[in-house]
CSV table of C-alpha atoms in Angstrom, one decimal:
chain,number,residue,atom,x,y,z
A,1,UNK,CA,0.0,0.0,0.0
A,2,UNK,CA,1.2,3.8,-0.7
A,3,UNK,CA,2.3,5.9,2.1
A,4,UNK,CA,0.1,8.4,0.6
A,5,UNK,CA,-3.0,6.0,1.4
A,6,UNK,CA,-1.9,5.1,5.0
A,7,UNK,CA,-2.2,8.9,6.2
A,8,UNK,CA,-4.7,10.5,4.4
A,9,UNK,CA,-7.3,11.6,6.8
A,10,UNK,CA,-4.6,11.2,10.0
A,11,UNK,CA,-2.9,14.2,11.6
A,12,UNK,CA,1.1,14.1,10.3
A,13,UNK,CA,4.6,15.4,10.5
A,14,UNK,CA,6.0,14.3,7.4
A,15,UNK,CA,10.3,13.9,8.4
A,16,UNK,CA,11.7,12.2,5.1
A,17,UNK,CA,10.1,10.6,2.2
A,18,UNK,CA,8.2,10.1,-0.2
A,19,UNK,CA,4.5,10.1,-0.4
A,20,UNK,CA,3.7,7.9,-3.3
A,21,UNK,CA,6.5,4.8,-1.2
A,22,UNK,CA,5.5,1.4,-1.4
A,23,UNK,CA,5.0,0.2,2.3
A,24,UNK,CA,5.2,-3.3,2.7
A,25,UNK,CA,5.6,-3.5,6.9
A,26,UNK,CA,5.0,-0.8,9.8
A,27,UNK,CA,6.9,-0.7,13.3
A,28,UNK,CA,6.5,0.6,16.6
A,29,UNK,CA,10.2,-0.6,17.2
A,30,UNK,CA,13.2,1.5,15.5
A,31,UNK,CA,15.3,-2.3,15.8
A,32,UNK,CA,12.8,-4.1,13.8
A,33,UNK,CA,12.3,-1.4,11.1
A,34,UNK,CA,13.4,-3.1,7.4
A,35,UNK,CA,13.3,-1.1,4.0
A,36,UNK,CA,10.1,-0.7,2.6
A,37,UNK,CA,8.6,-0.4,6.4
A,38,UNK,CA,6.9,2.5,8.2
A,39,UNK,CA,8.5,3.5,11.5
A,40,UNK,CA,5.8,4.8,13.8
A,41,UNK,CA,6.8,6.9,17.2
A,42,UNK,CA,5.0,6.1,20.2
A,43,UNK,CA,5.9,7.8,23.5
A,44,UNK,CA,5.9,4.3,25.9
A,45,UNK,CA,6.2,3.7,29.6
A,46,UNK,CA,10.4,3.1,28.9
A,47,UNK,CA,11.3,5.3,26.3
A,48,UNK,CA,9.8,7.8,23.2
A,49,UNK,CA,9.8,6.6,19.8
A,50,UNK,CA,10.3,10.3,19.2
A,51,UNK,CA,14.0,9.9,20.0
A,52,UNK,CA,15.0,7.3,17.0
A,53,UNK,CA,13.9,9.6,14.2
């Protein structure tokens, strides 16, 4: 599915990228994220995902 397609209608800060992306994969964790995979930053109990961007 396109990038484009995952946010439309969602509240975004667009960092680096490109809209029209193939994304095969999404991840909470920054170890796990593979190309082609959408890193998402959630603020946890341990750390913020904010910090690995």
């Amino acid at each position: 599915m396109e990038l484009i397609r995952i946010l439309t209608g969602l509240d975004y800060e667009l960092v680096k990228g490109d809209l029209y992306q193939e994304i095969s994969g999404i991840s909470y964790d920054s170890r796990k994220v593979i190309p082609r995979s959408l890193f998402i930053c959630i603020k946890g109990f341990k750390t913020d995902g904010h910090l690995y961007i």
